[in-house]
mmCIF file of C-alpha atoms in Angstrom:
data_model
loop_
_atom_site.group_PDB
_atom_site.id
_atom_site.type_symbol
_atom_site.label_atom_id
_atom_site.label_comp_id
_atom_site.label_asym_id
_atom_site.label_seq_id
_atom_site.Cartn_x
_atom_site.Cartn_y
_atom_site.Cartn_z
ATOM 1 C CA MET A 1100 59.062 -55.483 32.551
ATOM 2 C CA LYS A 1101 60.290 -52.173 30.493
ATOM 3 C CA ASP A 1102 56.589 -51.796 29.062
ATOM 4 C CA GLN A 1103 54.936 -51.754 32.314
ATOM 5 C CA LEU A 1104 57.771 -49.215 33.675
ATOM 6 C CA ALA A 1105 55.697 -46.433 31.814
ATOM 7 C CA PRO A 1106 52.319 -47.038 32.679
ATOM 8 C CA LEU A 1107 53.047 -47.269 36.834
ATOM 9 C CA LEU A 1108 55.007 -43.983 36.497
ATOM 10 C CA ILE A 1109 52.222 -42.866 35.008
ATOM 11 C CA LYS A 1110 49.869 -43.855 37.710
ATOM 12 C CA ALA A 1111 52.364 -42.630 40.422
ATOM 13 C CA LEU A 1112 51.832 -38.446 38.340
ATOM 14 C CA ALA A 1113 48.566 -39.012 38.900
ATOM 15 C CA LEU A 1114 48.418 -38.968 42.450
ATOM 16 C CA LEU A 1115 50.124 -35.836 42.471
ATOM 17 C CA PRO A 1116 48.681 -32.369 42.635
ATOM 18 C CA LEU A 1117 47.919 -30.674 39.441
ATOM 19 C CA GLY A 1118 50.100 -27.324 40.354
ATOM 20 C CA LEU A 1119 53.542 -29.740 41.120
ATOM 21 C CA LEU A 1120 52.707 -31.765 37.571
ATOM 22 C CA ARG A 1121 52.801 -28.001 35.898
ATOM 23 C CA GLY A 1122 55.981 -27.765 37.627
ATOM 24 C CA MET A 1123 57.273 -30.762 36.811
ATOM 25 C CA GLY A 1124 56.426 -29.553 32.545
ATOM 26 C CA ASP A 1125 58.053 -26.750 33.377
ATOM 27 C CA LEU A 1126 61.415 -27.793 33.934
ATOM 28 C CA ILE A 1127 60.828 -30.982 31.716
ATOM 29 C CA GLY A 1128 60.303 -28.591 28.792
ATOM 30 C CA ARG A 1129 63.483 -26.180 29.601
ATOM 31 C CA LEU A 1130 65.856 -29.473 29.572
ATOM 32 C CA LEU A 1131 63.843 -30.741 26.135
ATOM 33 C CA TRP A 1132 64.985 -26.859 24.829
ATOM 34 C CA TRP A 1133 68.732 -26.992 26.346
ATOM 35 C CA GLY A 1134 68.762 -30.770 24.780
ATOM 36 C CA LYS A 1135 68.742 -29.350 21.174
ATOM 37 C CA GLY A 1136 66.553 -32.931 20.383
ATOM 38 C CA ARG A 1137 64.086 -33.266 17.653
ATOM 39 C CA SER A 1138 60.882 -31.547 19.938
ATOM 40 C CA ALA A 1139 63.237 -28.464 20.198
ATOM 41 C CA ARG A 1140 64.405 -28.649 16.151
ATOM 42 C CA VAL A 1141 60.991 -29.182 14.954
ATOM 43 C CA THR A 1142 59.136 -26.587 17.520
ATOM 44 C CA ARG A 1143 61.965 -23.847 16.440
ATOM 45 C CA ILE A 1144 61.216 -24.531 12.612
ATOM 46 C CA ASN A 1145 57.473 -24.385 13.012
ATOM 47 C CA ILE A 1146 57.691 -21.205 14.525
ATOM 48 C CA ALA A 1147 59.992 -19.414 12.385
ATOM 49 C CA HIS A 1148 57.287 -20.824 9.326
ATOM 50 C CA CYS A 1149 54.685 -19.752 11.338
ATOM 51 C CA PHE A 1150 55.470 -16.453 12.742
ATOM 52 C CA PRO A 1151 58.179 -14.496 10.844
ATOM 53 C CA GLU A 1152 56.903 -11.251 12.083
ATOM 54 C CA LEU A 1153 58.615 -12.504 15.493
ATOM 55 C CA SER A 1154 62.017 -11.472 16.304
ATOM 56 C CA PRO A 1155 64.643 -14.023 16.814
ATOM 57 C CA VAL A 1156 64.103 -14.040 20.422
ATOM 58 C CA GLU A 1157 60.493 -13.608 20.749
ATOM 59 C CA GLN A 1158 60.616 -16.683 18.173
ATOM 60 C CA ARG A 1159 62.967 -18.032 21.221
ATOM 61 C CA GLN A 1160 60.600 -17.704 24.135
ATOM 62 C CA LEU A 1161 57.858 -18.843 22.302
ATOM 63 C CA ALA A 1162 59.093 -22.131 21.593
ATOM 64 C CA ILE A 1163 60.645 -22.580 25.117
ATOM 65 C CA HIS A 1164 56.831 -21.971 26.530
ATOM 66 C CA SER A 1165 55.804 -24.471 23.620
ATOM 67 C CA LEU A 1166 57.953 -27.305 25.159
ATOM 68 C CA GLN A 1167 57.123 -26.299 28.435
ATOM 69 C CA GLU A 1168 53.538 -26.173 28.275
ATOM 70 C CA THR A 1169 53.380 -29.809 25.617
ATOM 71 C CA ALA A 1170 55.167 -31.612 28.766
ATOM 72 C CA LYS A 1171 52.802 -29.943 31.534
ATOM 73 C CA THR A 1172 49.897 -31.903 28.749
ATOM 74 C CA ALA A 1173 51.941 -35.389 29.587
ATOM 75 C CA MET A 1174 52.593 -34.737 32.908
ATOM 76 C CA GLU A 1175 48.800 -33.796 33.533
ATOM 77 C CA ALA A 1176 47.290 -36.849 31.261
ATOM 78 C CA GLY A 1177 46.986 -39.777 33.612
ATOM 79 C CA ALA A 1178 45.743 -37.335 36.474
ATOM 80 C CA ILE A 1179 42.589 -37.149 33.616
ATOM 81 C CA TRP A 1180 42.669 -40.908 32.786
ATOM 82 C CA ARG A 1181 42.498 -41.840 36.494
ATOM 83 C CA HIS A 1182 40.505 -39.609 37.830
ATOM 84 C CA SER A 1183 36.499 -38.861 37.954
ATOM 85 C CA TRP A 1184 34.665 -36.656 35.540
ATOM 86 C CA PRO A 1185 33.596 -34.440 39.446
ATOM 87 C CA TRP A 1186 38.040 -34.353 40.139
ATOM 88 C CA LEU A 1187 37.694 -32.723 36.104
ATOM 89 C CA GLU A 1188 34.956 -30.612 36.843
ATOM 90 C CA ARG A 1189 36.083 -28.904 39.957
ATOM 91 C CA ARG A 1190 39.675 -27.660 38.169
ATOM 92 C CA ILE A 1191 37.274 -26.379 34.758
ATOM 93 C CA LEU A 1192 37.155 -22.688 36.242
ATOM 94 C CA ALA A 1193 35.958 -21.257 33.246
ATOM 95 C CA ARG A 1194 33.723 -22.141 30.431
ATOM 96 C CA GLU A 1195 33.840 -19.759 26.618
ATOM 97 C CA GLY A 1196 31.459 -21.108 23.980
ATOM 98 C CA GLU A 1197 29.464 -23.720 25.515
ATOM 99 C CA ASP A 1198 26.234 -21.947 24.547
ATOM 100 C CA ILE A 1199 27.469 -22.446 20.580
ATOM 101 C CA LEU A 1200 27.699 -26.371 21.196
ATOM 102 C CA ARG A 1201 24.699 -26.584 23.969
ATOM 103 C CA ASN A 1202 22.284 -24.412 20.647
ATOM 104 C CA LYS A 1203 23.400 -27.281 17.953
ATOM 105 C CA LEU A 1204 22.188 -29.905 19.780
ATOM 106 C CA ALA A 1205 19.569 -28.855 20.709
ATOM 107 C CA GLN A 1206 18.414 -28.188 17.446
ATOM 108 C CA GLY A 1207 18.699 -31.927 16.738
ATOM 109 C CA GLN A 1208 22.037 -32.218 14.274
ATOM 110 C CA GLY A 1209 24.643 -34.192 15.202
ATOM 111 C CA VAL A 1210 27.660 -32.079 16.750
ATOM 112 C CA LEU A 1211 31.384 -32.192 15.001
ATOM 113 C CA VAL A 1212 33.931 -31.130 17.055
ATOM 114 C CA LEU A 1213 37.542 -30.688 15.892
ATOM 115 C CA ALA A 1214 40.234 -30.924 19.078
ATOM 116 C CA PRO A 1215 43.173 -29.646 17.703
ATOM 117 C CA HIS A 1216 46.220 -30.320 19.841
ATOM 118 C CA HIS A 1217 46.243 -27.290 21.385
ATOM 119 C CA GLY A 1218 46.286 -26.593 25.363
ATOM 120 C CA ASN A 1219 45.216 -30.450 27.506
ATOM 121 C CA TRP A 1220 43.398 -32.020 24.946
ATOM 122 C CA GLU A 1221 42.863 -35.012 27.557
ATOM 123 C CA VAL A 1222 40.243 -32.750 28.936
ATOM 124 C CA VAL A 1223 37.903 -32.069 25.896
ATOM 125 C CA ALA A 1224 36.406 -35.704 25.995
ATOM 126 C CA PRO A 1225 35.224 -36.185 29.227
ATOM 127 C CA TYR A 1226 34.186 -32.594 28.564
ATOM 128 C CA LEU A 1227 32.047 -33.009 25.811
ATOM 129 C CA ALA A 1228 31.082 -35.971 27.200
ATOM 130 C CA SER A 1229 29.343 -34.726 29.906
ATOM 131 C CA LEU A 1230 27.164 -32.516 27.170
ATOM 132 C CA ALA A 1231 25.989 -35.191 25.195
ATOM 133 C CA HIS A 1232 27.619 -38.933 24.351
ATOM 134 C CA LEU A 1233 30.952 -38.753 22.629
ATOM 135 C CA THR A 1234 31.943 -40.857 19.801
ATOM 136 C CA ALA A 1235 35.949 -40.345 18.917
ATOM 137 C CA MET A 1236 38.818 -42.324 17.697
ATOM 138 C CA TYR A 1237 40.993 -44.193 18.511
ATOM 139 C CA GLN A 1238 44.830 -45.545 17.620
ATOM 140 C CA PRO A 1239 46.103 -48.144 19.279
ATOM 141 C CA LEU A 1240 49.290 -47.875 20.984
ATOM 142 C CA LYS A 1241 52.178 -50.457 20.582
ATOM 143 C CA THR A 1242 52.397 -51.645 23.762
ATOM 144 C CA GLN A 1243 49.306 -53.645 25.392
ATOM 145 C CA ALA A 1244 50.423 -52.072 28.723
ATOM 146 C CA MET A 1245 49.851 -48.521 27.520
ATOM 147 C CA ASP A 1246 46.630 -49.156 25.850
ATOM 148 C CA ASP A 1247 45.146 -50.636 27.749
ATOM 149 C CA LEU A 1248 46.072 -47.588 30.280
ATOM 150 C CA VAL A 1249 45.054 -44.862 27.932
ATOM 151 C CA LEU A 1250 41.946 -46.715 26.371
ATOM 152 C CA SER A 1251 40.486 -47.007 29.896
ATOM 153 C CA GLY A 1252 40.963 -43.470 30.904
ATOM 154 C CA ARG A 1253 39.395 -42.107 27.578
ATOM 155 C CA SER A 1254 36.781 -44.687 27.594
ATOM 156 C CA LYS A 1255 35.064 -43.746 30.680
ATOM 157 C CA LEU A 1256 32.029 -41.813 31.380
ATOM 158 C CA ASN A 1257 29.943 -41.401 28.291
ATOM 159 C CA ILE A 1258 32.325 -41.572 25.733
ATOM 160 C CA THR A 1259 32.352 -44.478 22.796
ATOM 161 C CA MET A 1260 36.053 -45.121 21.041
ATOM 162 C CA ALA A 1261 36.087 -45.771 17.287
ATOM 163 C CA PRO A 1262 38.781 -47.500 15.813
ATOM 164 C CA THR A 1263 40.808 -45.826 13.502
ATOM 165 C CA ASN A 1264 39.278 -48.261 10.570
ATOM 166 C CA ARG A 1265 36.323 -48.813 8.395
ATOM 167 C CA LYS A 1266 34.435 -49.561 10.692
ATOM 168 C CA GLY A 1267 35.187 -46.598 13.245
ATOM 169 C CA VAL A 1268 34.211 -44.384 10.139
ATOM 170 C CA MET A 1269 30.648 -45.520 10.045
ATOM 171 C CA MET A 1270 30.893 -45.351 13.783
ATOM 172 C CA LEU A 1271 31.206 -41.640 13.201
ATOM 173 C CA PHE A 1272 28.789 -41.389 10.760
ATOM 174 C CA LYS A 1273 25.838 -42.961 13.160
ATOM 175 C CA ALA A 1274 26.730 -41.442 15.529
ATOM 176 C CA LEU A 1275 26.642 -37.554 13.862
ATOM 177 C CA GLN A 1276 23.255 -39.065 12.363
ATOM 178 C CA GLY A 1277 21.653 -40.013 15.857
ATOM 179 C CA GLY A 1278 22.511 -35.882 17.221
ATOM 180 C CA THR A 1279 25.452 -36.571 19.263
ATOM 181 C CA ILE A 1280 28.918 -35.821 19.347
ATOM 182 C CA VAL A 1281 31.738 -36.788 16.941
ATOM 183 C CA GLY A 1282 35.736 -35.716 18.634
ATOM 184 C CA VAL A 1283 38.107 -35.561 16.086
ATOM 185 C CA LEU A 1284 41.797 -34.097 15.976
ATOM 186 C CA PRO A 1285 41.964 -32.615 13.055
ATOM 187 C CA ASP A 1286 45.416 -31.201 12.766
ATOM 188 C CA GLN A 1287 47.015 -34.905 12.136
ATOM 189 C CA VAL A 1288 49.208 -35.338 9.251
ATOM 190 C CA PRO A 1289 46.958 -38.399 7.303
ATOM 191 C CA GLU A 1290 48.858 -41.712 6.155
ATOM 192 C CA ARG A 1291 49.486 -41.399 2.666
ATOM 193 C CA ASP A 1292 46.898 -43.433 1.678
ATOM 194 C CA ALA A 1293 44.090 -41.754 3.363
ATOM 195 C CA GLY A 1294 42.536 -39.343 1.453
ATOM 196 C CA SER A 1295 43.875 -35.787 1.985
ATOM 197 C CA GLU A 1296 43.846 -32.372 0.106
ATOM 198 C CA ILE A 1297 47.173 -29.724 0.467
ATOM 199 C CA ALA A 1298 45.667 -26.702 2.184
ATOM 200 C CA PRO A 1299 47.056 -23.174 3.769
ATOM 201 C CA PHE A 1300 47.682 -23.261 7.525
ATOM 202 C CA PHE A 1301 49.487 -20.494 9.482
ATOM 203 C CA GLY A 1302 49.986 -19.731 5.374
ATOM 204 C CA GLN A 1303 52.355 -22.680 4.973
ATOM 205 C CA PRO A 1304 51.240 -25.482 2.975
ATOM 206 C CA ALA A 1305 50.434 -28.665 4.736
ATOM 207 C CA VAL A 1306 48.681 -31.911 4.146
ATOM 208 C CA THR A 1307 45.144 -32.180 5.715
ATOM 209 C CA MET A 1308 42.661 -34.630 5.884
ATOM 210 C CA THR A 1309 39.178 -35.160 4.217
ATOM 211 C CA LEU A 1310 37.613 -37.407 6.505
ATOM 212 C CA ILE A 1311 36.119 -34.505 7.947
ATOM 213 C CA HIS A 1312 34.863 -33.104 4.670
ATOM 214 C CA GLY A 1313 33.221 -36.163 4.167
ATOM 215 C CA LEU A 1314 31.475 -36.777 7.443
ATOM 216 C CA ILE A 1315 29.859 -32.938 6.955
ATOM 217 C CA GLN A 1316 28.788 -33.976 3.015
ATOM 218 C CA ARG A 1317 27.208 -37.035 3.900
ATOM 219 C CA THR A 1318 25.222 -36.318 7.366
ATOM 220 C CA GLY A 1319 25.135 -32.661 7.076
ATOM 221 C CA CYS A 1320 26.119 -32.085 10.723
ATOM 222 C CA ALA A 1321 27.114 -28.410 12.713
ATOM 223 C CA VAL A 1322 30.148 -28.153 13.523
ATOM 224 C CA CYS A 1323 32.630 -26.390 15.998
ATOM 225 C CA SER A 1324 35.925 -26.034 17.496
ATOM 226 C CA CYS A 1325 36.421 -27.200 21.319
ATOM 227 C CA TYR A 1326 40.178 -27.070 23.198
ATOM 228 C CA ALA A 1327 40.865 -27.024 27.001
ATOM 229 C CA GLU A 1328 43.186 -23.882 27.553
ATOM 230 C CA ARG A 1329 45.449 -24.370 30.428
ATOM 231 C CA VAL A 1330 45.040 -21.401 33.174
ATOM 232 C CA SER A 1331 46.397 -20.874 37.011
ATOM 233 C CA GLY A 1332 44.386 -23.864 38.941
ATOM 234 C CA GLY A 1333 42.466 -25.395 36.380
ATOM 235 C CA PHE A 1334 41.357 -25.371 32.632
ATOM 236 C CA LYS A 1335 39.461 -22.377 30.659
ATOM 237 C CA MET A 1336 36.969 -24.342 28.327
ATOM 238 C CA VAL A 1337 36.154 -22.798 24.947
ATOM 239 C CA VAL A 1338 34.387 -22.849 22.248
ATOM 240 C CA MET A 1339 34.068 -21.502 18.568
ATOM 241 C CA GLU A 1340 32.387 -21.332 15.727
ATOM 242 C CA ALA A 1341 33.834 -23.340 12.416
ATOM 243 C CA ASP A 1342 35.454 -20.903 9.918
ATOM 244 C CA PRO A 1343 32.125 -21.242 7.453
ATOM 245 C CA ALA A 1344 34.351 -22.043 4.408
ATOM 246 C CA ILE A 1345 34.290 -25.624 6.013
ATOM 247 C CA TYR A 1346 30.960 -26.511 4.534
ATOM 248 C CA SER A 1347 31.638 -25.723 1.749
ATOM 249 C CA ASP A 1348 30.559 -28.379 -0.915
ATOM 250 C CA ASN A 1349 34.388 -28.153 -2.428
ATOM 251 C CA GLN A 1350 36.629 -30.084 -0.645
ATOM 252 C CA VAL A 1351 39.410 -27.976 -1.123
ATOM 253 C CA GLN A 1352 37.949 -25.062 0.071
ATOM 254 C CA SER A 1353 36.807 -27.191 3.132
ATOM 255 C CA VAL A 1354 39.854 -28.149 3.676
ATOM 256 C CA ALA A 1355 41.006 -24.818 4.085
ATOM 257 C CA GLY A 1356 38.460 -23.799 6.347
ATOM 258 C CA LEU A 1357 39.107 -26.652 8.612
ATOM 259 C CA ASN A 1358 42.775 -25.428 8.481
ATOM 260 C CA ALA A 1359 41.655 -21.657 10.039
ATOM 261 C CA SER A 1360 39.170 -23.097 12.101
ATOM 262 C CA VAL A 1361 42.526 -25.332 13.940
ATOM 263 C CA GLU A 1362 44.512 -21.436 13.145
ATOM 264 C CA ALA A 1363 41.939 -19.562 14.699
ATOM 265 C CA CYS A 1364 42.264 -21.136 18.164
ATOM 266 C CA VAL A 1365 46.180 -21.921 18.403
ATOM 267 C CA ARG A 1366 46.033 -17.788 17.928
ATOM 268 C CA ARG A 1367 44.190 -17.792 20.987
ATOM 269 C CA VAL A 1368 46.857 -18.806 23.131
ATOM 270 C CA PRO A 1369 50.425 -19.692 20.223
ATOM 271 C CA ALA A 1370 52.649 -21.508 22.708
ATOM 272 C CA GLN A 1371 50.166 -24.255 24.005
ATOM 273 C CA TYR A 1372 49.949 -25.672 20.677
ATOM 274 C CA GLN A 1373 51.959 -29.239 20.253
ATOM 275 C CA TRP A 1374 54.495 -27.155 18.085
ATOM 276 C CA GLU A 1375 57.206 -29.764 18.093
ATOM 277 C CA TYR A 1376 54.464 -32.302 15.539
ATOM 278 C CA LYS A 1377 55.761 -31.914 11.698
ATOM 279 C CA ARG A 1378 52.320 -30.504 10.528
ATOM 280 C CA PHE A 1379 54.309 -29.409 7.597
ATOM 281 C CA GLY A 1380 55.137 -32.943 6.426
ATOM 282 C CA ARG A 1381 54.626 -35.976 4.061
ATOM 283 C CA LEU A 1382 54.245 -33.234 1.223
ATOM 284 C CA PRO A 1383 54.716 -33.730 -1.948
ATOM 285 C CA ALA A 1384 58.060 -33.570 -3.715
ATOM 286 C CA HIS A 1385 57.524 -29.841 -5.787
ATOM 287 C CA LEU A 1386 57.054 -28.648 -2.505
ATOM 288 C CA ARG A 1387 59.526 -27.914 0.063
ATOM 289 C CA ASN A 1388 59.503 -29.849 3.288
ATOM 290 C CA PRO A 1389 60.977 -27.655 5.796
ATOM 291 C CA TYR A 1390 62.265 -30.479 8.335
ATOM 292 C CA LYS A 1391 64.689 -31.711 5.518
ATOM 293 C CA SER A 1392 67.774 -30.563 6.833
ATOM 294 C CA GLY A 1393 69.148 -28.767 3.360
ATOM 295 C CA ASP A 1394 65.499 -26.560 3.571
ATOM 296 C CA ASN A 1395 66.502 -24.921 7.223
ATOM 297 C CA LYS A 1396 69.219 -22.873 9.178
ATOM 298 C CA ASN A 1397 68.592 -25.076 12.167
#
């Protein structure tokens, strides 16, 4: 019964207006800050490391705002999963840079879209799928009922979900070679047995996936970034060119270009990035781990 409660709650929340869901997110974000739990602590650390030029008061304000925005994403997720594309399309109030993606598709190339944990990333997949067939990787959830809900919500429209294993990677290669879109969350810390390099992110060393470098080198695909900025009444879709270094044959330079591409998105609307994620975790022993209690004042 316990495993069924979360899916039921999400389905109930999906019935509420977007404005009310966002208001709830504002409240939950403040509660997370006041509770001084893990999310608030990691957010504080990340913002202090990535924005040292901000005053303590400015860092605090950004941290609170970030927690609120992340809570809004969680509140909105059910509505995006449960509603149709026409419902969501009416809430996409502006589109910036869409011609970048359309032009790359028109050239017959596969397009690798970097979709960081920025804005409401659940909006990005259906948006991309409205332009061309989308293949995206999916990590199954531990709870079957939640996994069924999320997978069904993300698999509708023109979307194919690929498992996070060798078979899934081959699906990505095939999709790019076929001239369609592949969507990847590029800012996840890869597992220890997965390919990775250390590359700067906001000037800090970060373990970064090499999968994207491999996809580019083996398929010759085009690359761009995309995120759904939360604006009053809906969303603004933003497509940006990737940093040119991402195309480098040199893996270290390419991975640095990947992080630079994500950073360029985040700097546009810093509060809408998921700062409570331990982006600087799993670093080798010789590099400072900012989340260990002895390494920070938080």
